[in-house]
mmCIF file of C-alpha atoms in Angstrom:
data_model
loop_
_atom_site.group_PDB
_atom_site.id
_atom_site.type_symbol
_atom_site.label_atom_id
_atom_site.label_comp_id
_atom_site.label_asym_id
_atom_site.label_seq_id
_atom_site.Cartn_x
_atom_site.Cartn_y
_atom_site.Cartn_z
ATOM 1 C CA UNK A 1 0.000 0.000 0.000
ATOM 2 C CA UNK A 2 1.610 3.238 -1.163
ATOM 3 C CA UNK A 3 1.673 6.158 1.260
ATOM 4 C CA UNK A 4 2.522 9.725 0.317
ATOM 5 C CA UNK A 5 4.760 11.198 2.977
ATOM 6 C CA UNK A 6 4.519 14.868 2.077
ATOM 7 C CA UNK A 7 3.101 17.374 -0.363
ATOM 8 C CA UNK A 8 6.624 17.987 -1.634
ATOM 9 C CA UNK A 9 6.618 14.566 -3.278
ATOM 10 C CA UNK A 10 3.576 15.610 -5.308
ATOM 11 C CA UNK A 11 5.242 18.864 -6.315
ATOM 12 C CA UNK A 12 8.261 16.907 -7.525
ATOM 13 C CA UNK A 13 6.027 15.084 -9.977
ATOM 14 C CA UNK A 14 4.011 18.264 -10.578
ATOM 15 C CA UNK A 15 6.720 20.963 -10.890
ATOM 16 C CA UNK A 16 4.180 23.236 -12.532
ATOM 17 C CA UNK A 17 1.826 23.119 -9.516
ATOM 18 C CA UNK A 18 3.378 26.042 -7.652
ATOM 19 C CA UNK A 19 3.324 28.262 -10.741
ATOM 20 C CA UNK A 20 -0.188 27.141 -11.639
ATOM 21 C CA UNK A 21 -1.568 27.849 -8.171
ATOM 22 C CA UNK A 22 -0.014 31.321 -8.133
ATOM 23 C CA UNK A 23 -1.268 32.105 -11.641
ATOM 24 C CA UNK A 24 -4.726 30.748 -10.790
ATOM 25 C CA UNK A 25 -4.992 32.843 -7.621
ATOM 26 C CA UNK A 26 -3.707 36.023 -9.271
ATOM 27 C CA UNK A 27 -6.129 35.749 -12.192
ATOM 28 C CA UNK A 28 -8.985 35.070 -9.768
ATOM 29 C CA UNK A 29 -8.159 38.167 -7.758
ATOM 30 C CA UNK A 30 -8.061 40.338 -10.854
ATOM 31 C CA UNK A 31 -11.864 40.535 -11.062
ATOM 32 C CA UNK A 32 -14.362 37.755 -11.702
ATOM 33 C CA UNK A 33 -17.417 37.733 -13.902
ATOM 34 C CA UNK A 34 -19.765 34.976 -12.836
ATOM 35 C CA UNK A 35 -22.482 33.383 -14.980
ATOM 36 C CA UNK A 36 -25.808 35.108 -14.439
ATOM 37 C CA UNK A 37 -27.503 31.862 -13.351
ATOM 38 C CA UNK A 38 -25.286 31.472 -10.280
ATOM 39 C CA UNK A 39 -26.758 32.712 -6.978
ATOM 40 C CA UNK A 40 -25.789 36.318 -6.264
ATOM 41 C CA UNK A 41 -24.149 35.113 -3.031
ATOM 42 C CA UNK A 42 -21.286 33.847 -5.183
ATOM 43 C CA UNK A 43 -19.948 37.396 -4.990
ATOM 44 C CA UNK A 44 -19.432 36.962 -1.241
ATOM 45 C CA UNK A 45 -17.162 33.915 -1.599
ATOM 46 C CA UNK A 46 -13.551 34.673 -0.655
ATOM 47 C CA UNK A 47 -11.765 31.558 -1.904
ATOM 48 C CA UNK A 48 -9.965 32.607 -5.132
ATOM 49 C CA UNK A 49 -9.998 29.065 -6.520
ATOM 50 C CA UNK A 50 -13.757 28.730 -6.043
ATOM 51 C CA UNK A 51 -14.270 32.143 -7.619
ATOM 52 C CA UNK A 52 -12.087 31.308 -10.594
ATOM 53 C CA UNK A 53 -13.674 27.927 -11.277
ATOM 54 C CA UNK A 54 -17.145 29.468 -10.918
ATOM 55 C CA UNK A 55 -16.425 31.801 -13.839
ATOM 56 C CA UNK A 56 -16.115 28.720 -16.063
ATOM 57 C CA UNK A 57 -19.367 27.020 -15.071
ATOM 58 C CA UNK A 58 -21.831 26.816 -17.945
ATOM 59 C CA UNK A 59 -25.130 25.131 -18.676
ATOM 60 C CA UNK A 60 -25.550 22.661 -21.530
ATOM 61 C CA UNK A 61 -28.926 21.394 -22.791
ATOM 62 C CA UNK A 62 -29.443 17.695 -22.042
ATOM 63 C CA UNK A 63 -32.459 15.786 -23.369
ATOM 64 C CA UNK A 64 -33.947 13.129 -21.078
ATOM 65 C CA UNK A 65 -37.072 10.959 -21.172
ATOM 66 C CA UNK A 66 -38.517 12.299 -17.906
ATOM 67 C CA UNK A 67 -38.658 15.954 -18.961
ATOM 68 C CA UNK A 68 -40.528 17.562 -21.827
ATOM 69 C CA UNK A 69 -37.803 20.167 -22.214
ATOM 70 C CA UNK A 70 -34.048 19.822 -22.171
ATOM 71 C CA UNK A 71 -32.405 20.240 -18.770
ATOM 72 C CA UNK A 72 -29.918 23.091 -18.742
ATOM 73 C CA UNK A 73 -27.162 21.162 -17.008
ATOM 74 C CA UNK A 74 -24.211 22.753 -15.235
ATOM 75 C CA UNK A 75 -20.606 21.695 -15.663
ATOM 76 C CA UNK A 76 -17.088 22.953 -16.254
ATOM 77 C CA UNK A 77 -15.866 22.029 -19.729
ATOM 78 C CA UNK A 78 -12.210 21.409 -20.608
ATOM 79 C CA UNK A 79 -10.106 24.115 -22.199
ATOM 80 C CA UNK A 80 -8.091 21.549 -24.118
ATOM 81 C CA UNK A 81 -8.771 18.380 -26.106
ATOM 82 C CA UNK A 82 -6.331 15.554 -25.626
ATOM 83 C CA UNK A 83 -5.541 12.377 -27.516
ATOM 84 C CA UNK A 84 -5.949 10.652 -24.173
ATOM 85 C CA UNK A 85 -9.479 9.915 -23.039
ATOM 86 C CA UNK A 86 -10.962 12.594 -20.754
ATOM 87 C CA UNK A 87 -11.143 12.597 -16.976
ATOM 88 C CA UNK A 88 -14.625 13.403 -15.642
ATOM 89 C CA UNK A 89 -15.014 14.599 -12.059
ATOM 90 C CA UNK A 90 -18.176 13.983 -10.055
ATOM 91 C CA UNK A 91 -18.836 15.462 -6.611
ATOM 92 C CA UNK A 92 -20.161 14.110 -3.343
ATOM 93 C CA UNK A 93 -23.610 14.195 -1.748
ATOM 94 C CA UNK A 94 -25.449 17.513 -1.968
ATOM 95 C CA UNK A 95 -22.456 19.346 -3.419
ATOM 96 C CA UNK A 96 -21.335 20.846 -6.731
ATOM 97 C CA UNK A 97 -18.487 20.984 -9.218
ATOM 98 C CA UNK A 98 -16.882 23.692 -7.029
ATOM 99 C CA UNK A 99 -15.768 20.810 -4.814
ATOM 100 C CA UNK A 100 -12.955 20.384 -7.391
ATOM 101 C CA UNK A 101 -11.731 23.987 -7.156
ATOM 102 C CA UNK A 102 -8.210 23.025 -6.040
ATOM 103 C CA UNK A 103 -7.572 19.800 -7.970
ATOM 104 C CA UNK A 104 -9.217 20.718 -11.285
ATOM 105 C CA UNK A 105 -6.547 23.300 -12.288
ATOM 106 C CA UNK A 106 -3.755 20.850 -11.421
ATOM 107 C CA UNK A 107 -5.202 18.132 -13.646
ATOM 108 C CA UNK A 108 -5.796 20.590 -16.449
ATOM 109 C CA UNK A 109 -2.312 22.059 -16.179
ATOM 110 C CA UNK A 110 -0.912 18.528 -16.416
ATOM 111 C CA UNK A 111 -2.508 18.256 -19.871
ATOM 112 C CA UNK A 112 -5.601 16.207 -19.043
ATOM 113 C CA UNK A 113 -8.885 16.922 -20.806
ATOM 114 C CA UNK A 114 -10.875 17.559 -17.638
ATOM 115 C CA UNK A 115 -14.620 17.881 -17.054
ATOM 116 C CA UNK A 116 -16.387 18.642 -13.752
ATOM 117 C CA UNK A 117 -20.034 17.587 -13.837
ATOM 118 C CA UNK A 118 -22.905 18.490 -11.513
ATOM 119 C CA UNK A 119 -24.981 15.426 -10.633
ATOM 120 C CA UNK A 120 -28.702 15.896 -11.331
ATOM 121 C CA UNK A 121 -30.428 17.332 -8.264
ATOM 122 C CA UNK A 122 -27.374 19.136 -6.948
ATOM 123 C CA UNK A 123 -25.038 21.780 -8.311
ATOM 124 C CA UNK A 124 -26.171 24.628 -10.544
ATOM 125 C CA UNK A 125 -28.401 23.024 -13.181
ATOM 126 C CA UNK A 126 -31.845 24.473 -13.858
ATOM 127 C CA UNK A 127 -34.294 22.004 -12.301
ATOM 128 C CA UNK A 128 -37.357 24.210 -12.277
ATOM 129 C CA UNK A 129 -39.535 21.664 -14.100
ATOM 130 C CA UNK A 130 -37.920 18.431 -12.921
ATOM 131 C CA UNK A 131 -40.036 16.206 -10.681
ATOM 132 C CA UNK A 132 -37.737 13.205 -10.315
ATOM 133 C CA UNK A 133 -34.185 13.082 -8.977
ATOM 134 C CA UNK A 134 -33.953 9.397 -8.114
ATOM 135 C CA UNK A 135 -31.028 7.147 -9.029
ATOM 136 C CA UNK A 136 -32.450 6.165 -12.430
ATOM 137 C CA UNK A 137 -32.992 9.837 -13.334
ATOM 138 C CA UNK A 138 -29.482 10.797 -12.254
ATOM 139 C CA UNK A 139 -28.030 7.927 -14.288
ATOM 140 C CA UNK A 140 -30.020 8.748 -17.433
ATOM 141 C CA UNK A 141 -29.177 12.438 -17.199
ATOM 142 C CA UNK A 142 -25.457 11.750 -16.846
ATOM 143 C CA UNK A 143 -25.519 9.236 -19.696
ATOM 144 C CA UNK A 144 -27.255 11.665 -22.045
ATOM 145 C CA UNK A 145 -24.767 14.408 -21.118
ATOM 146 C CA UNK A 146 -21.891 12.006 -21.797
ATOM 147 C CA UNK A 147 -23.440 10.841 -25.065
ATOM 148 C CA UNK A 148 -24.067 14.389 -26.291
ATOM 149 C CA UNK A 149 -20.841 16.126 -25.256
ATOM 150 C CA UNK A 150 -18.085 13.879 -23.914
ATOM 151 C CA UNK A 151 -18.594 11.064 -26.424
ATOM 152 C CA UNK A 152 -15.532 8.992 -25.468
ATOM 153 C CA UNK A 153 -14.763 6.431 -22.773
ATOM 154 C CA UNK A 154 -13.656 8.337 -19.691
ATOM 155 C CA UNK A 155 -11.742 8.050 -16.476
ATOM 156 C CA UNK A 156 -14.619 8.629 -14.071
ATOM 157 C CA UNK A 157 -13.718 10.058 -10.654
ATOM 158 C CA UNK A 158 -16.176 9.845 -7.776
ATOM 159 C CA UNK A 159 -15.575 11.052 -4.199
ATOM 160 C CA UNK A 160 -17.742 10.003 -1.247
ATOM 161 C CA UNK A 161 -21.315 9.420 -2.527
ATOM 162 C CA UNK A 162 -20.012 10.328 -5.982
ATOM 163 C CA UNK A 163 -18.211 6.969 -5.845
ATOM 164 C CA UNK A 164 -21.599 5.225 -5.631
ATOM 165 C CA UNK A 165 -22.761 7.279 -8.615
ATOM 166 C CA UNK A 166 -19.619 6.209 -10.496
ATOM 167 C CA UNK A 167 -19.994 2.502 -9.636
ATOM 168 C CA UNK A 168 -23.670 2.497 -10.647
ATOM 169 C CA UNK A 169 -22.839 4.267 -13.914
ATOM 170 C CA UNK A 170 -19.866 2.034 -14.765
ATOM 171 C CA UNK A 171 -21.935 -1.118 -14.275
ATOM 172 C CA UNK A 172 -24.912 0.148 -16.285
ATOM 173 C CA UNK A 173 -22.923 1.888 -19.040
ATOM 174 C CA UNK A 174 -19.567 0.074 -19.223
ATOM 175 C CA UNK A 175 -18.930 1.378 -22.750
ATOM 176 C CA UNK A 176 -18.736 4.910 -21.330
ATOM 177 C CA UNK A 177 -16.169 4.250 -18.606
ATOM 178 C CA UNK A 178 -12.582 3.259 -19.359
ATOM 179 C CA UNK A 179 -11.466 3.229 -15.722
ATOM 180 C CA UNK A 180 -12.512 4.482 -12.297
ATOM 181 C CA UNK A 181 -11.082 6.518 -9.451
ATOM 182 C CA UNK A 182 -12.998 6.193 -6.169
ATOM 183 C CA UNK A 183 -12.094 8.604 -3.363
ATOM 184 C CA UNK A 184 -13.122 7.810 0.240
ATOM 185 C CA UNK A 185 -15.967 5.914 -1.338
ATOM 186 C CA UNK A 186 -19.425 5.790 0.218
ATOM 187 C CA UNK A 187 -20.469 2.519 -1.424
ATOM 188 C CA UNK A 188 -21.632 0.410 1.505
ATOM 189 C CA UNK A 189 -24.490 2.560 2.780
ATOM 190 C CA UNK A 190 -27.937 1.066 2.251
ATOM 191 C CA UNK A 191 -29.297 4.025 0.346
ATOM 192 C CA UNK A 192 -31.043 6.670 2.406
ATOM 193 C CA UNK A 193 -32.230 4.011 4.867
ATOM 194 C CA UNK A 194 -35.211 4.874 7.055
ATOM 195 C CA UNK A 195 -35.324 8.385 5.597
ATOM 196 C CA UNK A 196 -37.005 6.854 2.542
ATOM 197 C CA UNK A 197 -39.979 5.926 4.754
ATOM 198 C CA UNK A 198 -40.572 9.430 6.084
ATOM 199 C CA UNK A 199 -43.848 11.191 5.280
ATOM 200 C CA UNK A 200 -43.245 13.916 2.738
ATOM 201 C CA UNK A 201 -43.789 16.706 5.291
ATOM 202 C CA UNK A 202 -41.207 15.175 7.624
ATOM 203 C CA UNK A 203 -38.813 14.744 4.695
ATOM 204 C CA UNK A 204 -39.033 18.463 3.916
ATOM 205 C CA UNK A 205 -38.369 19.275 7.565
ATOM 206 C CA UNK A 206 -35.287 17.057 7.498
ATOM 207 C CA UNK A 207 -34.036 18.696 4.320
ATOM 208 C CA UNK A 208 -34.337 22.149 5.886
ATOM 209 C CA UNK A 209 -32.014 20.944 8.664
ATOM 210 C CA UNK A 210 -29.616 19.555 6.051
ATOM 211 C CA UNK A 211 -28.897 23.030 4.716
ATOM 212 C CA UNK A 212 -28.618 24.633 8.161
ATOM 213 C CA UNK A 213 -25.403 26.512 8.873
ATOM 214 C CA UNK A 214 -24.521 24.748 12.183
ATOM 215 C CA UNK A 215 -24.836 21.273 10.648
ATOM 216 C CA UNK A 216 -22.727 22.158 7.621
ATOM 217 C CA UNK A 217 -20.066 23.841 9.749
ATOM 218 C CA UNK A 218 -19.887 20.756 11.960
ATOM 219 C CA UNK A 219 -19.493 18.589 8.852
ATOM 220 C CA UNK A 220 -16.619 20.763 7.605
ATOM 221 C CA UNK A 221 -14.664 20.307 10.834
ATOM 222 C CA UNK A 222 -15.459 16.579 10.868
ATOM 223 C CA UNK A 223 -14.340 16.109 7.254
ATOM 224 C CA UNK A 224 -11.106 18.121 7.332
ATOM 225 C CA UNK A 225 -8.114 18.287 9.634
ATOM 226 C CA UNK A 226 -6.795 21.626 10.876
ATOM 227 C CA UNK A 227 -9.179 23.927 8.993
ATOM 228 C CA UNK A 228 -9.297 27.444 10.454
ATOM 229 C CA UNK A 229 -12.641 28.876 11.504
ATOM 230 C CA UNK A 230 -12.574 31.570 8.785
ATOM 231 C CA UNK A 231 -11.785 29.010 6.099
ATOM 232 C CA UNK A 232 -14.512 26.761 7.447
ATOM 233 C CA UNK A 233 -17.058 29.577 7.181
ATOM 234 C CA UNK A 234 -16.119 30.255 3.573
ATOM 235 C CA UNK A 235 -16.267 26.564 2.698
ATOM 236 C CA UNK A 236 -19.740 26.300 4.235
ATOM 237 C CA UNK A 237 -20.888 29.196 2.066
ATOM 238 C CA UNK A 238 -19.402 27.531 -1.027
ATOM 239 C CA UNK A 239 -21.120 24.263 -0.178
ATOM 240 C CA UNK A 240 -24.495 25.968 0.370
ATOM 241 C CA UNK A 241 -24.639 27.970 -2.844
ATOM 242 C CA UNK A 242 -26.737 25.456 -4.790
ATOM 243 C CA UNK A 243 -29.152 25.162 -1.842
ATOM 244 C CA UNK A 244 -30.289 28.730 -2.584
ATOM 245 C CA UNK A 245 -32.161 27.661 -5.714
ATOM 246 C CA UNK A 246 -35.934 27.329 -5.195
ATOM 247 C CA UNK A 247 -35.954 23.748 -6.542
ATOM 248 C CA UNK A 248 -33.228 22.403 -4.248
ATOM 249 C CA UNK A 249 -35.589 21.156 -1.534
ATOM 250 C CA UNK A 250 -37.865 19.348 -4.013
ATOM 251 C CA UNK A 251 -34.894 17.692 -5.713
ATOM 252 C CA UNK A 252 -33.345 16.578 -2.421
ATOM 253 C CA UNK A 253 -36.641 15.219 -1.035
ATOM 254 C CA UNK A 254 -37.187 13.340 -4.307
ATOM 255 C CA UNK A 255 -33.789 11.669 -3.906
ATOM 256 C CA UNK A 256 -34.318 10.963 -0.203
ATOM 257 C CA UNK A 257 -37.690 9.241 -0.493
ATOM 258 C CA UNK A 258 -36.602 7.287 -3.584
ATOM 259 C CA UNK A 259 -34.189 5.280 -1.449
ATOM 260 C CA UNK A 260 -30.933 6.664 -2.828
ATOM 261 C CA UNK A 261 -27.875 4.686 -3.920
ATOM 262 C CA UNK A 262 -27.388 1.099 -2.754
ATOM 263 C CA UNK A 263 -24.495 -0.233 -4.831
ATOM 264 C CA UNK A 264 -22.799 -2.776 -2.547
ATOM 265 C CA UNK A 265 -24.100 -5.650 -4.691
ATOM 266 C CA UNK A 266 -22.789 -4.009 -7.852
ATOM 267 C CA UNK A 267 -19.181 -3.772 -6.705
ATOM 268 C CA UNK A 268 -18.112 -7.195 -7.978
ATOM 269 C CA UNK A 269 -19.667 -6.352 -11.356
ATOM 270 C CA UNK A 270 -17.199 -3.518 -11.970
ATOM 271 C CA UNK A 271 -14.800 -4.654 -14.694
ATOM 272 C CA UNK A 272 -12.849 -1.424 -15.148
ATOM 273 C CA UNK A 273 -9.396 -0.880 -13.706
ATOM 274 C CA UNK A 274 -9.970 1.127 -10.500
ATOM 275 C CA UNK A 275 -7.840 3.354 -8.307
ATOM 276 C CA UNK A 276 -9.025 3.638 -4.698
ATOM 277 C CA UNK A 277 -7.790 6.770 -2.894
ATOM 278 C CA UNK A 278 -8.403 7.194 0.840
ATOM 279 C CA UNK A 279 -7.508 9.776 3.470
ATOM 280 C CA UNK A 280 -5.889 7.895 6.347
ATOM 281 C CA UNK A 281 -7.638 10.088 8.932
ATOM 282 C CA UNK A 282 -11.135 9.959 7.455
ATOM 283 C CA UNK A 283 -13.548 10.489 10.359
ATOM 284 C CA UNK A 284 -16.652 9.933 8.233
ATOM 285 C CA UNK A 285 -15.945 6.623 6.470
ATOM 286 C CA UNK A 286 -13.436 4.251 8.070
ATOM 287 C CA UNK A 287 -10.403 3.349 6.000
ATOM 288 C CA UNK A 288 -11.151 -0.274 6.928
ATOM 289 C CA UNK A 289 -13.793 -0.023 4.219
ATOM 290 C CA UNK A 290 -11.051 0.988 1.798
ATOM 291 C CA UNK A 291 -9.403 -2.381 2.392
ATOM 292 C CA UNK A 292 -12.741 -4.163 2.012
ATOM 293 C CA UNK A 293 -13.425 -2.340 -1.252
ATOM 294 C CA UNK A 294 -9.968 -3.247 -2.542
ATOM 295 C CA UNK A 295 -10.641 -6.913 -1.760
ATOM 296 C CA UNK A 296 -14.057 -6.882 -3.440
ATOM 297 C CA UNK A 297 -13.118 -4.940 -6.569
ATOM 298 C CA UNK A 298 -11.608 -7.470 -8.962
ATOM 299 C CA UNK A 299 -9.232 -5.077 -10.740
ATOM 300 C CA UNK A 300 -8.190 -2.367 -8.282
ATOM 301 C CA UNK A 301 -5.226 -0.743 -6.584
ATOM 302 C CA UNK A 302 -5.329 1.257 -3.364
ATOM 303 C CA UNK A 303 -3.393 4.336 -2.240
ATOM 304 C CA UNK A 304 -3.766 6.124 1.093
ATOM 305 C CA UNK A 305 -2.877 9.752 1.816
ATOM 306 C CA UNK A 306 -1.539 10.453 5.315
ATOM 307 C CA UNK A 307 -2.690 13.316 7.516
ATOM 308 C CA UNK A 308 -5.812 13.666 5.389
ATOM 309 C CA UNK A 309 -9.540 13.434 6.052
ATOM 310 C CA UNK A 310 -12.621 12.585 4.012
ATOM 311 C CA UNK A 311 -12.047 14.692 0.878
ATOM 312 C CA UNK A 312 -8.423 14.496 -0.300
ATOM 313 C CA UNK A 313 -9.136 16.470 -3.478
ATOM 314 C CA UNK A 314 -10.042 19.439 -1.264
ATOM 315 C CA UNK A 315 -7.607 18.910 1.609
ATOM 316 C CA UNK A 316 -4.604 17.476 -0.283
ATOM 317 C CA UNK A 317 -5.171 18.467 -3.922
ATOM 318 C CA UNK A 318 -1.550 18.042 -4.988
ATOM 319 C CA UNK A 319 -1.500 14.458 -3.680
ATOM 320 C CA UNK A 320 -4.894 13.626 -5.187
ATOM 321 C CA UNK A 321 -3.903 15.083 -8.572
ATOM 322 C CA UNK A 322 -0.592 13.236 -8.525
ATOM 323 C CA UNK A 323 -2.263 9.886 -7.858
ATOM 324 C CA UNK A 324 -4.896 10.394 -10.564
ATOM 325 C CA UNK A 325 -2.317 11.429 -13.148
ATOM 326 C CA UNK A 326 0.034 8.595 -12.214
ATOM 327 C CA UNK A 327 -2.818 6.085 -12.474
ATOM 328 C CA UNK A 328 -3.882 7.351 -15.892
ATOM 329 C CA UNK A 329 -0.309 7.371 -17.190
ATOM 330 C CA UNK A 330 0.329 3.814 -15.999
ATOM 331 C CA UNK A 331 -2.956 2.617 -17.460
ATOM 332 C CA UNK A 332 -2.162 4.260 -20.788
ATOM 333 C CA UNK A 333 1.286 2.632 -20.892
ATOM 334 C CA UNK A 334 -0.169 -0.787 -20.101
ATOM 335 C CA UNK A 335 -2.800 -0.377 -22.785
ATOM 336 C CA UNK A 336 -0.208 0.601 -25.394
ATOM 337 C CA UNK A 337 1.954 -2.379 -24.422
ATOM 338 C CA UNK A 338 -1.009 -4.736 -24.863
ATOM 339 C CA UNK A 339 -1.787 -3.295 -28.303
ATOM 340 C CA UNK A 340 1.807 -3.280 -29.493
ATOM 341 C CA UNK A 341 2.602 -5.998 -32.087
ATOM 342 C CA UNK A 342 4.875 -8.785 -30.924
ATOM 343 C CA UNK A 343 7.535 -10.405 -33.065
ATOM 344 C CA UNK A 344 6.913 -14.053 -33.607
ATOM 345 C CA UNK A 345 9.913 -16.366 -33.461
ATOM 346 C CA UNK A 346 9.662 -19.240 -35.890
ATOM 347 C CA UNK A 347 11.740 -22.306 -35.182
#
């Protein structure tokens, strides 16, 4: 099991990281123009990386069977096209593509064609006329977005509940997924459990608590090690932005009462090469489950990041980016070696 001992090891592999981070922060501070569909509270966010990535969020029309009109779906598109298949970043439960604000620029600077996608029901898509945000709807929406815009097998990256989304998608649409990266994966929860049995009125009451400031601040300090109070406040505000849309409660209740993701029985059906990344100090999902997942996934490798909590791509972006890039490079080399012609020796 590989362990990264320090951020300096990532910067050795990523010599451009320091320059990229400085350039990214300077350009963010120079004045940001946000898309008009983002909540006006985006202007109050202090984090320069969140502000910069937010300027690149756009909405693409996606046609699905459960909506009469196309869903204007939010994502961050790549600036470059690569000969290598793209890397597509999902986010965790009730979050958005801004979760990737630190790691996205590192992957892009390394030359990867990088997408950050908002899962249906969360993020900054327009869901004004959408009545269903269950697992099947999320899967269909993502597939239609992939089919319309990405169009190539991808390295699909899923953190936390996003890992369950990735596993479900890889099993149901294996032609779309070349390989997987699962980060502190929430894949053993039995959906939304008893919350699925709540009366609708009680479900709405629970959802209102979900977006409460005290609960989200507590979650920040549980998920991350050594975060200052001021940083924690800003991160809460970033994480709550999508909750300000009028359809957020309906979408979240729809997901809750549908039963949510229950993918534990799908794990052994995953055929793609998979990288499992885990923060050694995760206080939300035990790293014992990382070992279990490694044992149950037939074609996987596991890497742990020391002194790191539940979301390495936020807390240790240089380490997370290094591991993803290294995994993709090794996979590409192995694939080329398998396709290379061999000289036959005739006796």
